[in-house]
Short mmCIF file of N, CA and C in Angstrom, two decimals:
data_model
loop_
_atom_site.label_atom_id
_atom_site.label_comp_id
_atom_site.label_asym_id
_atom_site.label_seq_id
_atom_site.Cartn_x
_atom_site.Cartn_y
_atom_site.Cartn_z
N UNK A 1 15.39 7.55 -14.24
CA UNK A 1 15.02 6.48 -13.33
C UNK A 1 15.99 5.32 -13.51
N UNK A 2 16.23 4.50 -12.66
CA UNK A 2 17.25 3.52 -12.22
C UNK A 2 16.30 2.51 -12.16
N UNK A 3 16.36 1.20 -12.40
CA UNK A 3 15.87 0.03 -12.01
C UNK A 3 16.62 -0.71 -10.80
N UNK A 4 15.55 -0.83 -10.13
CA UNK A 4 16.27 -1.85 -8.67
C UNK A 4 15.18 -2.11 -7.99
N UNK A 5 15.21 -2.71 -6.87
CA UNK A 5 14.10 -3.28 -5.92
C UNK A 5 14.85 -3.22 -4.69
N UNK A 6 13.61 -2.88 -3.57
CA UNK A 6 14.01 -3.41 -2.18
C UNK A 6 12.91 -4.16 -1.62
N UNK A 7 13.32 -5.13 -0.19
CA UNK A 7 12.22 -5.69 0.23
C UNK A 7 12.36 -5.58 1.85
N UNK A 8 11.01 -5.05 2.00
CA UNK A 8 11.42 -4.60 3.68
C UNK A 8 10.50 -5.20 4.19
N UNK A 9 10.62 -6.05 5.82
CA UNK A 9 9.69 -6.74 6.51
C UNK A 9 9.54 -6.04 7.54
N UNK A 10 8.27 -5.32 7.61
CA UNK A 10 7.95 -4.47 9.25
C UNK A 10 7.13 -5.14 10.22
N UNK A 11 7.12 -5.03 11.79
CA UNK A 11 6.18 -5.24 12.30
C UNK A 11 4.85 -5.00 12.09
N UNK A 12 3.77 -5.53 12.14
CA UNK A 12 2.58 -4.66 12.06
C UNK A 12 1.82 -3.78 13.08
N UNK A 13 2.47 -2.51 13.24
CA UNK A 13 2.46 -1.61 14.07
C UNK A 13 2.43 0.16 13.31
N UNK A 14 1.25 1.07 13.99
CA UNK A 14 1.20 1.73 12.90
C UNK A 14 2.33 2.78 13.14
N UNK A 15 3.46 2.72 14.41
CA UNK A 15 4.74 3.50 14.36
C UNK A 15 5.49 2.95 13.04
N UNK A 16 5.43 1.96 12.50
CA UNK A 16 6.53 1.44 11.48
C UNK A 16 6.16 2.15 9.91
N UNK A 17 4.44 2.78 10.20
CA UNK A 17 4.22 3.69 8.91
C UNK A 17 5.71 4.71 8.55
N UNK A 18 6.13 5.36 8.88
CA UNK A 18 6.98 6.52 9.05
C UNK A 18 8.33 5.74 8.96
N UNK A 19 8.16 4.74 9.13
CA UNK A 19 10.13 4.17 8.43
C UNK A 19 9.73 3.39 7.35
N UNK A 20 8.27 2.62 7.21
CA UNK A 20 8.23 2.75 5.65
C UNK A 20 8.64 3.58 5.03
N UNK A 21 7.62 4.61 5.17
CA UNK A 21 7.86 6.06 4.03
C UNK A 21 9.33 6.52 3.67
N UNK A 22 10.04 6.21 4.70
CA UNK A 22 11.57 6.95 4.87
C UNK A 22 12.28 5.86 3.71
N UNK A 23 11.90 4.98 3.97
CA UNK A 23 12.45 3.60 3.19
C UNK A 23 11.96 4.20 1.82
N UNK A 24 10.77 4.10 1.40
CA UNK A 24 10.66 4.66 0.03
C UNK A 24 11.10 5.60 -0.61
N UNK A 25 11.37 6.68 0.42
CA UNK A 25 11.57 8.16 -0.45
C UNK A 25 13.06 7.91 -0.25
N UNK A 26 13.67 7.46 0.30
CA UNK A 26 15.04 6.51 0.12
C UNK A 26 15.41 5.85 -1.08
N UNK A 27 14.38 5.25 -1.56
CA UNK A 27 14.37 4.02 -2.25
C UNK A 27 14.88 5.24 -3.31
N UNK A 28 13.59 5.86 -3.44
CA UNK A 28 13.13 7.08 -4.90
C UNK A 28 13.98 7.80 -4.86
N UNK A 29 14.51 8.42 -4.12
CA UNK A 29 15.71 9.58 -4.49
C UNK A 29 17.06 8.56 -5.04
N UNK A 30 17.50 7.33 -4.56
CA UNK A 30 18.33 6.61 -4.96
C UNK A 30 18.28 5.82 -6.64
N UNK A 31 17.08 5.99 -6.93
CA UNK A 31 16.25 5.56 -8.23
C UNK A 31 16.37 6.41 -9.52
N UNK A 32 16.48 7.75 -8.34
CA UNK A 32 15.90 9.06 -9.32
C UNK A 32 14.43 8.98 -9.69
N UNK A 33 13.26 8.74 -8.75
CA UNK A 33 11.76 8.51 -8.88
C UNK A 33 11.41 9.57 -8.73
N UNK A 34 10.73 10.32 -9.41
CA UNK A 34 10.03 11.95 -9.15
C UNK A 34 8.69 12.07 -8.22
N UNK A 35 9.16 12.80 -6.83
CA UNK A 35 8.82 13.28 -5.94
C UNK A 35 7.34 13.46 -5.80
N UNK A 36 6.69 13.40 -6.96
CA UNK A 36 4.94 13.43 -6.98
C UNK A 36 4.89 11.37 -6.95
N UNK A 37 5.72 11.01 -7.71
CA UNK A 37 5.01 9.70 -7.65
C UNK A 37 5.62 8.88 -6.23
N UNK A 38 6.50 9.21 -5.52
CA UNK A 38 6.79 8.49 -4.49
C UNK A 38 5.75 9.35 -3.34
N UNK A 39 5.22 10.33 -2.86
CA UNK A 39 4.01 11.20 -2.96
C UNK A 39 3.27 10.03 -3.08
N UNK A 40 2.56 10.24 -3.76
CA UNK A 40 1.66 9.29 -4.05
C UNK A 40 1.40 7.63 -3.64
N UNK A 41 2.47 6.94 -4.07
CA UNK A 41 2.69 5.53 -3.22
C UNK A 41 2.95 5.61 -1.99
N UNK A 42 3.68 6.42 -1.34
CA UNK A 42 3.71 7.15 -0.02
C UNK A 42 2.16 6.75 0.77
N UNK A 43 1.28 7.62 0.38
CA UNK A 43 -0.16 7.68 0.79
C UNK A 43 -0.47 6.98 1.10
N UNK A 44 -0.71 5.80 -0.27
CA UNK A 44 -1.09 4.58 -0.52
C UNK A 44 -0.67 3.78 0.70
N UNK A 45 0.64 3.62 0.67
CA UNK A 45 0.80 2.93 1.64
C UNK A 45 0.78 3.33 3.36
N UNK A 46 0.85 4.05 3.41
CA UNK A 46 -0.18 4.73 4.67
C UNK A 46 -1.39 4.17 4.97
N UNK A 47 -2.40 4.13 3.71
CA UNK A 47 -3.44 4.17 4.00
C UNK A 47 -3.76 2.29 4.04
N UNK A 48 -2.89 1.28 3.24
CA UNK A 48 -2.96 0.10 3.07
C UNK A 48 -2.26 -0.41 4.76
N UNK A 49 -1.19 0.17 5.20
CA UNK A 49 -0.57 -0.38 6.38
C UNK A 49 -1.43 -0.28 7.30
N UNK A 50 -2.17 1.15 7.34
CA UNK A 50 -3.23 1.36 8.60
C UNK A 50 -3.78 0.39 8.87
N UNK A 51 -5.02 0.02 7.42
CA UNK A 51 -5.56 -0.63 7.29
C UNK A 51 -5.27 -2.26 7.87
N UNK A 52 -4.45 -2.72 7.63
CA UNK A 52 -3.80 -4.51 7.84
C UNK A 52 -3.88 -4.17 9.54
N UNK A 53 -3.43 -3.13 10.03
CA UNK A 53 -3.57 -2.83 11.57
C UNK A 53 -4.03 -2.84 12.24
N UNK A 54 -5.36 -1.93 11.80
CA UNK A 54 -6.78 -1.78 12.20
C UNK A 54 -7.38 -3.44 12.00
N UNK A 55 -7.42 -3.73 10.91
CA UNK A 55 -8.46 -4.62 10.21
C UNK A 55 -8.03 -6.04 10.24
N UNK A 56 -6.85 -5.86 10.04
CA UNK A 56 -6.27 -7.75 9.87
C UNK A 56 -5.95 -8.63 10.83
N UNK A 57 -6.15 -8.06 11.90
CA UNK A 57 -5.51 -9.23 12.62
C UNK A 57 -6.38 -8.71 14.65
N UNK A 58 -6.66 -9.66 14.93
CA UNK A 58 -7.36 -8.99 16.17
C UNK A 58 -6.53 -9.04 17.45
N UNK A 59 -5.17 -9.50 17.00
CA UNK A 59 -3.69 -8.45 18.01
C UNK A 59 -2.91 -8.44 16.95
N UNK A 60 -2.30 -7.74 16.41
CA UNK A 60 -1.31 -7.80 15.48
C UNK A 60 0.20 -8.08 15.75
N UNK A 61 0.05 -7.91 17.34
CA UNK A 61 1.59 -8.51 18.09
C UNK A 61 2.02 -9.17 17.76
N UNK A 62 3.77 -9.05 17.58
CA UNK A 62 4.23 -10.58 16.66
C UNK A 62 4.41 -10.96 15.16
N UNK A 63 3.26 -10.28 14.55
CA UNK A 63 2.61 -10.07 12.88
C UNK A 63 3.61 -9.34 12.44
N UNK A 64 4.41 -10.27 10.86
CA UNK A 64 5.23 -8.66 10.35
C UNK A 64 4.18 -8.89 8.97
N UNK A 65 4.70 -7.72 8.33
CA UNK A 65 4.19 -7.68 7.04
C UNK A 65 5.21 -7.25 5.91
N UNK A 66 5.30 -7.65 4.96
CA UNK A 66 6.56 -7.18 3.94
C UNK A 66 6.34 -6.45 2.64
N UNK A 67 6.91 -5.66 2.24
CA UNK A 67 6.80 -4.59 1.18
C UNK A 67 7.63 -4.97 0.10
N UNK A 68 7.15 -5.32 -0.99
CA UNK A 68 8.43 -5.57 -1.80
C UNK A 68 8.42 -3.88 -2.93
N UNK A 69 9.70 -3.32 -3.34
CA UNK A 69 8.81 -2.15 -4.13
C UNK A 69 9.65 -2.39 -5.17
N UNK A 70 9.62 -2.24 -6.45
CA UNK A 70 10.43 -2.38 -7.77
C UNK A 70 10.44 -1.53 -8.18
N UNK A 71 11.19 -0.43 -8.99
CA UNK A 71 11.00 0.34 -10.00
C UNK A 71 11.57 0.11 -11.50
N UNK A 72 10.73 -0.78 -12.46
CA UNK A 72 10.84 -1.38 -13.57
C UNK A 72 10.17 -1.31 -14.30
N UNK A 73 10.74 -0.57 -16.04
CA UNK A 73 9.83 -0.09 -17.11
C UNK A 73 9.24 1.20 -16.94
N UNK A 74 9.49 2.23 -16.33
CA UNK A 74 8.84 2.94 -16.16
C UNK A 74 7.70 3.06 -15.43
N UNK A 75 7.75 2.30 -14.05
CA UNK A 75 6.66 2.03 -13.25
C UNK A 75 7.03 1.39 -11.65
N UNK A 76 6.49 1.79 -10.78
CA UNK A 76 7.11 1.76 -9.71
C UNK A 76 5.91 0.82 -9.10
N UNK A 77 6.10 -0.80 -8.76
CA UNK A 77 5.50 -1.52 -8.35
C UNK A 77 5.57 -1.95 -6.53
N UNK A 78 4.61 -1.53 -5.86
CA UNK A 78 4.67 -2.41 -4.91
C UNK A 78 3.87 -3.48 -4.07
N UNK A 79 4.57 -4.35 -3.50
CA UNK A 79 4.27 -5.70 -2.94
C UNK A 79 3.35 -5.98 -2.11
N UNK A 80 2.53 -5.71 -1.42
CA UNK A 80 2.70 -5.50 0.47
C UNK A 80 1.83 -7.08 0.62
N UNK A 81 2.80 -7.58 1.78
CA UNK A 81 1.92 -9.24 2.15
C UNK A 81 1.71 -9.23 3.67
N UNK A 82 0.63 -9.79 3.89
CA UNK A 82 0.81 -9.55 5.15
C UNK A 82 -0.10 -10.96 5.33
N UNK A 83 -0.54 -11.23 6.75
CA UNK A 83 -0.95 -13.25 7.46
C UNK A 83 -2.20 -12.75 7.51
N UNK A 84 -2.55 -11.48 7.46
CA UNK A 84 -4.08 -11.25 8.53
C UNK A 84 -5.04 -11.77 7.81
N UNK A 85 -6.28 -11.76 8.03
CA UNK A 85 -7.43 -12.05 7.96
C UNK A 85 -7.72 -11.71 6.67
N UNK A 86 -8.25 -12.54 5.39
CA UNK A 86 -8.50 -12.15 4.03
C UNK A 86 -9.87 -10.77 4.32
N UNK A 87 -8.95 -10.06 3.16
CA UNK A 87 -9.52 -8.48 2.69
C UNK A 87 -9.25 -8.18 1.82
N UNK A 88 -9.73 -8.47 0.49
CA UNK A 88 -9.92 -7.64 -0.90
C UNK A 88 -10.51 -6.32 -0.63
N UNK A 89 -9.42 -5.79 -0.96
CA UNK A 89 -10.05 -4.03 -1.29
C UNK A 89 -11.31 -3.74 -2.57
N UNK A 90 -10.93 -5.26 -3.49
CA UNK A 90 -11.11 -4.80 -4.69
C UNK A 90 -12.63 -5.40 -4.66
N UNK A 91 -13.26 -5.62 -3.67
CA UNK A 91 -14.77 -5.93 -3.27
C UNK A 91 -15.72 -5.02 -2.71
N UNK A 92 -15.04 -3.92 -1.97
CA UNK A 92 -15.10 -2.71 -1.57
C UNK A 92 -15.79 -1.36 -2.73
N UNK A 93 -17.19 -1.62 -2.30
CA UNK A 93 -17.68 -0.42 -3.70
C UNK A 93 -17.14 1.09 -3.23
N UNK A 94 -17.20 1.57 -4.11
CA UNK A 94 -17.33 2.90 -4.13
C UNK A 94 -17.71 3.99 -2.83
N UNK A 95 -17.11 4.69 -2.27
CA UNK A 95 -18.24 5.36 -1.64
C UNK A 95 -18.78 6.54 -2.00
N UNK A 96 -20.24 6.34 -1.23
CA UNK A 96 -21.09 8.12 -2.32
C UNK A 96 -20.71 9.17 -2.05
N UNK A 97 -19.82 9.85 -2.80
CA UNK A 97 -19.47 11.04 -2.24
C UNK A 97 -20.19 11.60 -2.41
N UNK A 98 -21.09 12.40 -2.84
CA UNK A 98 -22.07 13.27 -3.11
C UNK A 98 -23.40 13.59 -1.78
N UNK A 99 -22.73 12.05 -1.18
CA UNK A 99 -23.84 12.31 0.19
C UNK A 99 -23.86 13.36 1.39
N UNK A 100 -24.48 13.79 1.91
CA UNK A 100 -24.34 14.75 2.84
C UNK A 100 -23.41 14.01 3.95
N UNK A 101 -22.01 14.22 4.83
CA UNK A 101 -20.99 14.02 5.56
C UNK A 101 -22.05 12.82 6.49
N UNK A 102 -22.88 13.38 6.95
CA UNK A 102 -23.69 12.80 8.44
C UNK A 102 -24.33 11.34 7.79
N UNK A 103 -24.72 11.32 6.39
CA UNK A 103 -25.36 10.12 5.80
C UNK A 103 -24.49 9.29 5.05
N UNK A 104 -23.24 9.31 5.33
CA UNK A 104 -22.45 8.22 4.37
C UNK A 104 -21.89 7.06 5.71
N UNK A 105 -21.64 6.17 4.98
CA UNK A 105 -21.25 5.01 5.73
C UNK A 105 -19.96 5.13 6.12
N UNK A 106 -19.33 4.60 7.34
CA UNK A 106 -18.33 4.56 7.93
C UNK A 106 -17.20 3.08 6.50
N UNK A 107 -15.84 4.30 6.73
CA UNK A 107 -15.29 3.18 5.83
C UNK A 107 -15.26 3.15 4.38
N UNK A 108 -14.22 2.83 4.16
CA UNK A 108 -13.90 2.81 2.36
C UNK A 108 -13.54 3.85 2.02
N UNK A 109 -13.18 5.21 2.63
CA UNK A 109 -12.49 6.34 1.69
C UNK A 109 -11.08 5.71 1.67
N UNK A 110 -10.51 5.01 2.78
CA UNK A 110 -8.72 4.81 2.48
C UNK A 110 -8.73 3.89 1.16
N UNK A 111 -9.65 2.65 0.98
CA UNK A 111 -9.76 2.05 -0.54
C UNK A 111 -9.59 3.10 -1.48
N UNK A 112 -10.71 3.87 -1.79
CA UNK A 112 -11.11 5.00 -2.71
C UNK A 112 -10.49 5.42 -2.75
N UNK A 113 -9.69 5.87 -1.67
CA UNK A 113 -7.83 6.89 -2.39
C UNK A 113 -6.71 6.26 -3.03
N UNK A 114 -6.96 4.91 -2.25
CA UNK A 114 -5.30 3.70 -2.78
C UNK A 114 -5.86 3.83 -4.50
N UNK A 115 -7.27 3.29 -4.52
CA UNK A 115 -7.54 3.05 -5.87
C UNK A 115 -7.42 4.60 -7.03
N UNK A 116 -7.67 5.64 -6.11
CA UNK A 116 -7.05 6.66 -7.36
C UNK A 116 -5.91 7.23 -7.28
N UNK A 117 -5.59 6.94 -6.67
CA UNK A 117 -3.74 7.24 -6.29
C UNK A 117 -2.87 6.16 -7.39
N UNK A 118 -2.98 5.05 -7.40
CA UNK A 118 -2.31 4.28 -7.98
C UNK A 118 -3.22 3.98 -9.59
N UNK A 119 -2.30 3.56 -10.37
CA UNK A 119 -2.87 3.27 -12.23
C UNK A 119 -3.42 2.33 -12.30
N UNK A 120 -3.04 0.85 -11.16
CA UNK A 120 -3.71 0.01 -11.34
C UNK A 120 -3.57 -0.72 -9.57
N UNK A 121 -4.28 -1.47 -9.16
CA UNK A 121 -4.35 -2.49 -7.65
C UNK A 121 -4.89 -3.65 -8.44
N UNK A 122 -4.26 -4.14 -7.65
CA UNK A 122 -4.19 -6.19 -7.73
C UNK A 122 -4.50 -6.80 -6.28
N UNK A 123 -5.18 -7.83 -6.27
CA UNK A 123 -5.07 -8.65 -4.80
C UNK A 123 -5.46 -9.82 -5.43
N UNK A 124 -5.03 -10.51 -4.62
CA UNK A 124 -4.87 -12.07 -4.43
C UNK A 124 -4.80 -12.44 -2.80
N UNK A 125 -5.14 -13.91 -2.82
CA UNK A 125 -4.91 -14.51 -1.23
C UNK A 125 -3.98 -15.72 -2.14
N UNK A 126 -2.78 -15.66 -1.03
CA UNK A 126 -2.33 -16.67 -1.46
C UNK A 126 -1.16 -17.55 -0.51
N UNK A 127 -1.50 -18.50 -0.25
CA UNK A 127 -0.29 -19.25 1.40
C UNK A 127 -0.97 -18.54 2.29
N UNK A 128 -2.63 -18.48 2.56
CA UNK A 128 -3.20 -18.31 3.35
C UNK A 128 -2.23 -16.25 4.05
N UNK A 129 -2.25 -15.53 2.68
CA UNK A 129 -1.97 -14.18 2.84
C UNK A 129 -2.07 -13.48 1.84
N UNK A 130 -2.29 -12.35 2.46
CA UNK A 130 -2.67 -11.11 1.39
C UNK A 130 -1.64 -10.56 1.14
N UNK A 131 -2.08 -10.33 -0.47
CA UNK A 131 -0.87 -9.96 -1.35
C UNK A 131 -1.47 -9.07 -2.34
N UNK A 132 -1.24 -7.39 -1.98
CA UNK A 132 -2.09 -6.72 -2.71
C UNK A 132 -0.39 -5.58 -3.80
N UNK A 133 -0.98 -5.44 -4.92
CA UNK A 133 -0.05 -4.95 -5.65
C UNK A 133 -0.86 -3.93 -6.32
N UNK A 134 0.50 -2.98 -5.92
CA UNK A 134 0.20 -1.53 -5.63
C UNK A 134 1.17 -0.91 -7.41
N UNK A 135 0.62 -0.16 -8.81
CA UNK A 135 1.36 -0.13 -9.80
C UNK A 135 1.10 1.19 -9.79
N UNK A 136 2.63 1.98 -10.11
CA UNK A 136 2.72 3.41 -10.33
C UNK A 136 3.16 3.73 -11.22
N UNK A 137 2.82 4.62 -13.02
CA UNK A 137 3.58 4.70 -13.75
C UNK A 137 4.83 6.29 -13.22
N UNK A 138 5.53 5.57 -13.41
CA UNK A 138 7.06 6.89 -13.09
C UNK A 138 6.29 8.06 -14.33
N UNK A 139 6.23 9.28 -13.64
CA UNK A 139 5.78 10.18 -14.81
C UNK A 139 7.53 11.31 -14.79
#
């Protein structure tokens, strides 16, 4: 693994998912990041961009959002900030999996995956924006 960082500002639009990703596995093959863990933050951020799309903003026209990603110490950190509407993931319980499909509540499996996909999630609001940090140890 290589240490370096990039920082990319996308529209908030969910076509810009797919040049994220390209951007990362970019990032990771240029890093030398092994292919399960960019995989993995991959997801994550799939499932975090959707989200700011769907959820943050009630037109998102105009809205960018920025990714910062590091790979430092053996751990592949990323940034994502975006203006929309405050949303801690990290308020977001659990959902019951064990429930029968038809009786569970709409919502919270994309949390539930960011959170076991990644070693650790962080959020903060801060300059009136969300700033959730996404930590991957490089295996």
């Amino acid at each position: 693994m290589h240490e370096g960082s990039i920082t990319v500002r996308l529209p908030v639009d969910l076509r810009e998912i797919e040049r994220l990703n390209r951007i990362v596995r970019q990032f990771g093959d240029l890093h030398e990041i092994p292919s399960r863990t960019l995989y993995a933050v991959n997801l994550a951020l799939d499932e975090v961009v959707t989200n700011i799309v769907r959820h943050g903003f009630d037109d998102p026209a105009g809205q960018l959002l920025e990714a910062h990603i590091l790979a430092e110490k053996g751990e592949l950190t990323t940034v994502v900030t975006d203006p929309g509407r405050r949303f801690d993931p990290m308020d977001v319980p659990p959902p019951d999996l064990t429930a029968p499909l038809a009786e569970r509540s709409l919502g919270g499996l994309g949390v539930h995956l960011v959170r076991n996909l990644m070693d650790r999630v962080e959020y903060r609001r801060e300059n009136e924006k969300n700033v959730l940090t996404l930590h991957k140890r490089i295996r």
